[in-house]
C-alpha cells in the first residue's frame, strides 16, 4: 500500500525512510510531497490508502470528501494538534485518524526556556553586536530567574517538563489547568491556582495547553489587563492561544514586558517555508517583530533528532495498527475497521 506525506521536508523523508526499514515485512511504500495538503493538492493522494499530514495541512470538508472518493482510508497526523481536521466529518466518513500525542516533551520545554533566556538576556542582539566589533553592554540588562515567579498554563507532559526545569532555576511555580495539578503540587511543590491569579502573580507566563474552543485567545485584551505589569509571555504550544493584535496593544502600553512566540495564529501560509525574497503581507506579524522585546521563531520547538525519530516511529506504529485492524491508542475517532456490525459500515482496505 502507498503512504503519501504532505508538507514533507528533507528531514521528514529521512526519518520516515529510516524508520520504515525497521519493519519486516515492509509496511508500505512512501511518497513525499513538499506541498501542503489543500483542495488544490489533494489529488496527489489519488493512489494512496493512507496519508500523513502536519500542523498546517488542511483537512476540511472538501478535502476529506475528495480523499474518501480516492480511496484514502487512513489519516496520520505526525503532530499532537488536530485543530486542522474536521474530526466529526472524518469519523462519519469512516476514516482512521490518529496523531502523535506526545513526542519528546523535553524538547519543547527546553526550547521554551531557551526563548525565555534569549529574550531576557538579549543574547540574540549580543550575537549580532559583537560580530560587528561592538562589545558595549548598553541595552542588555536582564533579570536573574532565581526566585522569580513562573506561571505554567497547562500541566501535561510538556508543561511538567518545563516546570521541572524552572524549579532547577530556583523559581516559584504557579500552575493552572482545568484538569487539576496534583503531580505539579506534590512533585514540584508548585501552587495550583486559577488562570486569573496566575496572570496577576507571574513574572513569566508559559503556555503549554492545547488549542480548543475554550482556550482560543486565552491571552487577549481582558487577560492581558490582569497580567502583572512587565511580565513576559511565552508560547510554544499553539498560535491561536494568543490574540496577536491584543498582544501588540499590551506591548505598546508596557503591560506586556516581553513576548516570545514559536507559534503564530496565522502561521499556516508562512511557517516552514522561505519567504526571504518576498513581501510578507501579514501586517500584524510585521508590526509585532518591530518590538525589541519580542522574539518570534518558526515553530521549531519540537525540532530535535530524538523528536523526529519518535514522530516517525509512532506515526508508522499507528499505521501498523490500522493495517492489522488493531485498536490504536492514539486514535482520534471511533475506528471504523473495528466497529461492530450494524453500528457503521467498517472501513475496508
PDB file of C-alpha atoms in Angstrom, residues 119-250:
ATOM      1  CA  UNK A 119      14.652  37.419  25.359  1.00  0.00           C
ATOM      2  CA  UNK A 120      15.641  38.104  28.971  1.00  0.00           C
ATOM      3  CA  UNK A 121      19.417  38.302  28.473  1.00  0.00           C
ATOM      4  CA  UNK A 122      19.274  39.620  24.871  1.00  0.00           C
ATOM      5  CA  UNK A 123      21.746  37.036  23.584  1.00  0.00           C
ATOM      6  CA  UNK A 124      20.338  37.293  20.050  1.00  0.00           C
ATOM      7  CA  UNK A 125      21.130  41.006  19.984  1.00  0.00           C
ATOM      8  CA  UNK A 126      24.517  40.492  21.656  1.00  0.00           C
ATOM      9  CA  UNK A 127      25.487  37.956  18.985  1.00  0.00           C
ATOM     10  CA  UNK A 128      24.903  40.458  16.181  1.00  0.00           C
ATOM     11  CA  UNK A 129      26.512  43.362  18.038  1.00  0.00           C
ATOM     12  CA  UNK A 130      29.732  41.500  18.853  1.00  0.00           C
ATOM     13  CA  UNK A 131      30.111  40.314  15.253  1.00  0.00           C
ATOM     14  CA  UNK A 132      30.361  43.986  14.302  1.00  0.00           C
ATOM     15  CA  UNK A 133      33.099  44.583  16.875  1.00  0.00           C
ATOM     16  CA  UNK A 134      30.788  46.309  19.355  1.00  0.00           C
ATOM     17  CA  UNK A 135      31.229  44.976  22.887  1.00  0.00           C
ATOM     18  CA  UNK A 136      29.109  47.618  24.608  1.00  0.00           C
ATOM     19  CA  UNK A 137      26.639  46.189  27.155  1.00  0.00           C
ATOM     20  CA  UNK A 138      24.110  49.027  26.937  1.00  0.00           C
ATOM     21  CA  UNK A 139      20.613  47.659  26.370  1.00  0.00           C
ATOM     22  CA  UNK A 140      21.417  44.110  27.501  1.00  0.00           C
ATOM     23  CA  UNK A 141      20.345  44.349  31.137  1.00  0.00           C
ATOM     24  CA  UNK A 142      18.306  41.299  32.131  1.00  0.00           C
ATOM     25  CA  UNK A 143      16.818  39.666  35.210  1.00  0.00           C
ATOM     26  CA  UNK A 144      18.037  36.811  37.390  1.00  0.00           C
ATOM     27  CA  UNK A 145      15.495  33.996  37.116  1.00  0.00           C
ATOM     28  CA  UNK A 146      16.259  32.702  40.612  1.00  0.00           C
ATOM     29  CA  UNK A 147      13.289  33.420  42.919  1.00  0.00           C
ATOM     30  CA  UNK A 148      11.141  34.765  40.082  1.00  0.00           C
ATOM     31  CA  UNK A 149       7.553  33.501  39.813  1.00  0.00           C
ATOM     32  CA  UNK A 150       6.812  31.388  36.741  1.00  0.00           C
ATOM     33  CA  UNK A 151       3.258  30.548  35.717  1.00  0.00           C
ATOM     34  CA  UNK A 152       2.680  27.331  33.763  1.00  0.00           C
ATOM     35  CA  UNK A 153      -0.600  27.209  31.837  1.00  0.00           C
ATOM     36  CA  UNK A 154      -1.259  23.553  31.039  1.00  0.00           C
ATOM     37  CA  UNK A 155       0.223  20.846  33.248  1.00  0.00           C
ATOM     38  CA  UNK A 156       0.532  17.987  30.794  1.00  0.00           C
ATOM     39  CA  UNK A 157       3.807  16.318  29.844  1.00  0.00           C
ATOM     40  CA  UNK A 158       5.346  19.397  28.257  1.00  0.00           C
ATOM     41  CA  UNK A 159       4.135  21.741  30.972  1.00  0.00           C
ATOM     42  CA  UNK A 160       5.503  19.448  33.667  1.00  0.00           C
ATOM     43  CA  UNK A 161       8.851  19.099  31.871  1.00  0.00           C
ATOM     44  CA  UNK A 162       9.066  22.883  31.662  1.00  0.00           C
ATOM     45  CA  UNK A 163       8.147  23.254  35.335  1.00  0.00           C
ATOM     46  CA  UNK A 164      10.892  20.823  36.376  1.00  0.00           C
ATOM     47  CA  UNK A 165      13.483  22.890  34.514  1.00  0.00           C
ATOM     48  CA  UNK A 166      12.277  26.152  36.036  1.00  0.00           C
ATOM     49  CA  UNK A 167      12.340  24.595  39.502  1.00  0.00           C
ATOM     50  CA  UNK A 168      16.022  23.927  38.845  1.00  0.00           C
ATOM     51  CA  UNK A 169      16.495  27.670  38.326  1.00  0.00           C
ATOM     52  CA  UNK A 170      15.055  28.227  41.790  1.00  0.00           C
ATOM     53  CA  UNK A 171      11.799  29.737  40.563  1.00  0.00           C
ATOM     54  CA  UNK A 172       8.492  29.839  42.408  1.00  0.00           C
ATOM     55  CA  UNK A 173       5.980  27.808  40.385  1.00  0.00           C
ATOM     56  CA  UNK A 174       2.307  28.553  39.766  1.00  0.00           C
ATOM     57  CA  UNK A 175       0.171  26.212  37.672  1.00  0.00           C
ATOM     58  CA  UNK A 176      -3.244  26.458  36.028  1.00  0.00           C
ATOM     59  CA  UNK A 177      -5.024  23.552  34.350  1.00  0.00           C
ATOM     60  CA  UNK A 178      -8.749  22.672  34.292  1.00  0.00           C
ATOM     61  CA  UNK A 179      -7.827  19.023  34.852  1.00  0.00           C
ATOM     62  CA  UNK A 180      -6.036  19.723  38.113  1.00  0.00           C
ATOM     63  CA  UNK A 181      -2.416  19.729  39.208  1.00  0.00           C
ATOM     64  CA  UNK A 182      -1.804  17.003  41.797  1.00  0.00           C
ATOM     65  CA  UNK A 183       1.539  15.953  40.294  1.00  0.00           C
ATOM     66  CA  UNK A 184       2.563  19.597  39.957  1.00  0.00           C
ATOM     67  CA  UNK A 185       1.984  20.307  43.636  1.00  0.00           C
ATOM     68  CA  UNK A 186       3.210  17.007  45.057  1.00  0.00           C
ATOM     69  CA  UNK A 187       6.366  16.503  42.977  1.00  0.00           C
ATOM     70  CA  UNK A 188       7.466  20.076  42.407  1.00  0.00           C
ATOM     71  CA  UNK A 189       5.920  21.965  45.280  1.00  0.00           C
ATOM     72  CA  UNK A 190       4.108  24.212  42.830  1.00  0.00           C
ATOM     73  CA  UNK A 191       0.961  26.112  43.724  1.00  0.00           C
ATOM     74  CA  UNK A 192      -2.205  25.278  41.793  1.00  0.00           C
ATOM     75  CA  UNK A 193      -4.173  28.485  41.135  1.00  0.00           C
ATOM     76  CA  UNK A 194      -6.757  29.958  38.796  1.00  0.00           C
ATOM     77  CA  UNK A 195      -5.616  31.412  35.482  1.00  0.00           C
ATOM     78  CA  UNK A 196      -6.549  34.881  36.701  1.00  0.00           C
ATOM     79  CA  UNK A 197      -4.378  34.562  39.801  1.00  0.00           C
ATOM     80  CA  UNK A 198      -1.525  33.086  37.782  1.00  0.00           C
ATOM     81  CA  UNK A 199      -1.545  36.037  35.383  1.00  0.00           C
ATOM     82  CA  UNK A 200      -1.543  38.544  38.212  1.00  0.00           C
ATOM     83  CA  UNK A 201       1.349  36.989  40.133  1.00  0.00           C
ATOM     84  CA  UNK A 202       3.733  35.619  37.487  1.00  0.00           C
ATOM     85  CA  UNK A 203       6.872  37.283  36.177  1.00  0.00           C
ATOM     86  CA  UNK A 204       6.870  34.787  33.299  1.00  0.00           C
ATOM     87  CA  UNK A 205       3.818  33.018  31.848  1.00  0.00           C
ATOM     88  CA  UNK A 206       4.477  29.980  29.644  1.00  0.00           C
ATOM     89  CA  UNK A 207       1.656  28.420  27.617  1.00  0.00           C
ATOM     90  CA  UNK A 208       1.563  24.629  27.291  1.00  0.00           C
ATOM     91  CA  UNK A 209      -2.145  23.910  26.798  1.00  0.00           C
ATOM     92  CA  UNK A 210      -3.855  22.542  23.659  1.00  0.00           C
ATOM     93  CA  UNK A 211      -5.881  24.763  21.335  1.00  0.00           C
ATOM     94  CA  UNK A 212      -9.595  24.204  21.886  1.00  0.00           C
ATOM     95  CA  UNK A 213     -12.650  26.419  21.694  1.00  0.00           C
ATOM     96  CA  UNK A 214     -12.174  27.046  25.397  1.00  0.00           C
ATOM     97  CA  UNK A 215      -8.518  28.076  25.100  1.00  0.00           C
ATOM     98  CA  UNK A 216      -8.602  30.013  21.822  1.00  0.00           C
ATOM     99  CA  UNK A 217      -7.258  33.517  22.504  1.00  0.00           C
ATOM    100  CA  UNK A 218      -6.745  32.694  26.164  1.00  0.00           C
ATOM    101  CA  UNK A 219      -4.279  35.580  26.027  1.00  0.00           C
ATOM    102  CA  UNK A 220      -6.424  38.520  24.950  1.00  0.00           C
ATOM    103  CA  UNK A 221      -7.174  42.114  25.900  1.00  0.00           C
ATOM    104  CA  UNK A 222      -9.045  41.101  29.051  1.00  0.00           C
ATOM    105  CA  UNK A 223      -6.491  38.566  30.297  1.00  0.00           C
ATOM    106  CA  UNK A 224      -3.590  40.880  29.458  1.00  0.00           C
ATOM    107  CA  UNK A 225      -5.147  43.525  31.697  1.00  0.00           C
ATOM    108  CA  UNK A 226      -4.821  41.010  34.549  1.00  0.00           C
ATOM    109  CA  UNK A 227      -1.156  40.397  33.761  1.00  0.00           C
ATOM    110  CA  UNK A 228       1.470  41.553  36.223  1.00  0.00           C
ATOM    111  CA  UNK A 229       2.913  44.701  34.690  1.00  0.00           C
ATOM    112  CA  UNK A 230       6.089  43.953  32.768  1.00  0.00           C
ATOM    113  CA  UNK A 231       5.625  40.174  32.746  1.00  0.00           C
ATOM    114  CA  UNK A 232       6.830  38.015  29.866  1.00  0.00           C
ATOM    115  CA  UNK A 233       4.545  35.643  27.938  1.00  0.00           C
ATOM    116  CA  UNK A 234       5.973  32.615  26.115  1.00  0.00           C
ATOM    117  CA  UNK A 235       4.001  30.465  23.671  1.00  0.00           C
ATOM    118  CA  UNK A 236       5.453  27.222  22.313  1.00  0.00           C
ATOM    119  CA  UNK A 237       2.082  25.478  22.081  1.00  0.00           C
ATOM    120  CA  UNK A 238      -0.466  26.725  19.506  1.00  0.00           C
ATOM    121  CA  UNK A 239      -0.631  30.098  17.811  1.00  0.00           C
ATOM    122  CA  UNK A 240      -4.349  30.517  18.396  1.00  0.00           C
ATOM    123  CA  UNK A 241      -3.817  30.769  22.150  1.00  0.00           C
ATOM    124  CA  UNK A 242      -2.667  34.375  21.735  1.00  0.00           C
ATOM    125  CA  UNK A 243      -4.744  37.168  20.210  1.00  0.00           C
ATOM    126  CA  UNK A 244      -1.867  38.819  18.398  1.00  0.00           C
ATOM    127  CA  UNK A 245      -3.368  42.278  17.898  1.00  0.00           C
ATOM    128  CA  UNK A 246      -4.264  42.452  21.585  1.00  0.00           C
ATOM    129  CA  UNK A 247      -0.690  41.450  22.423  1.00  0.00           C
ATOM    130  CA  UNK A 248       0.609  44.287  20.231  1.00  0.00           C
ATOM    131  CA  UNK A 249      -1.548  46.710  22.189  1.00  0.00           C
ATOM    132  CA  UNK A 250      -0.235  45.395  25.516  1.00  0.00           C
TER     133      UNK A 250
END
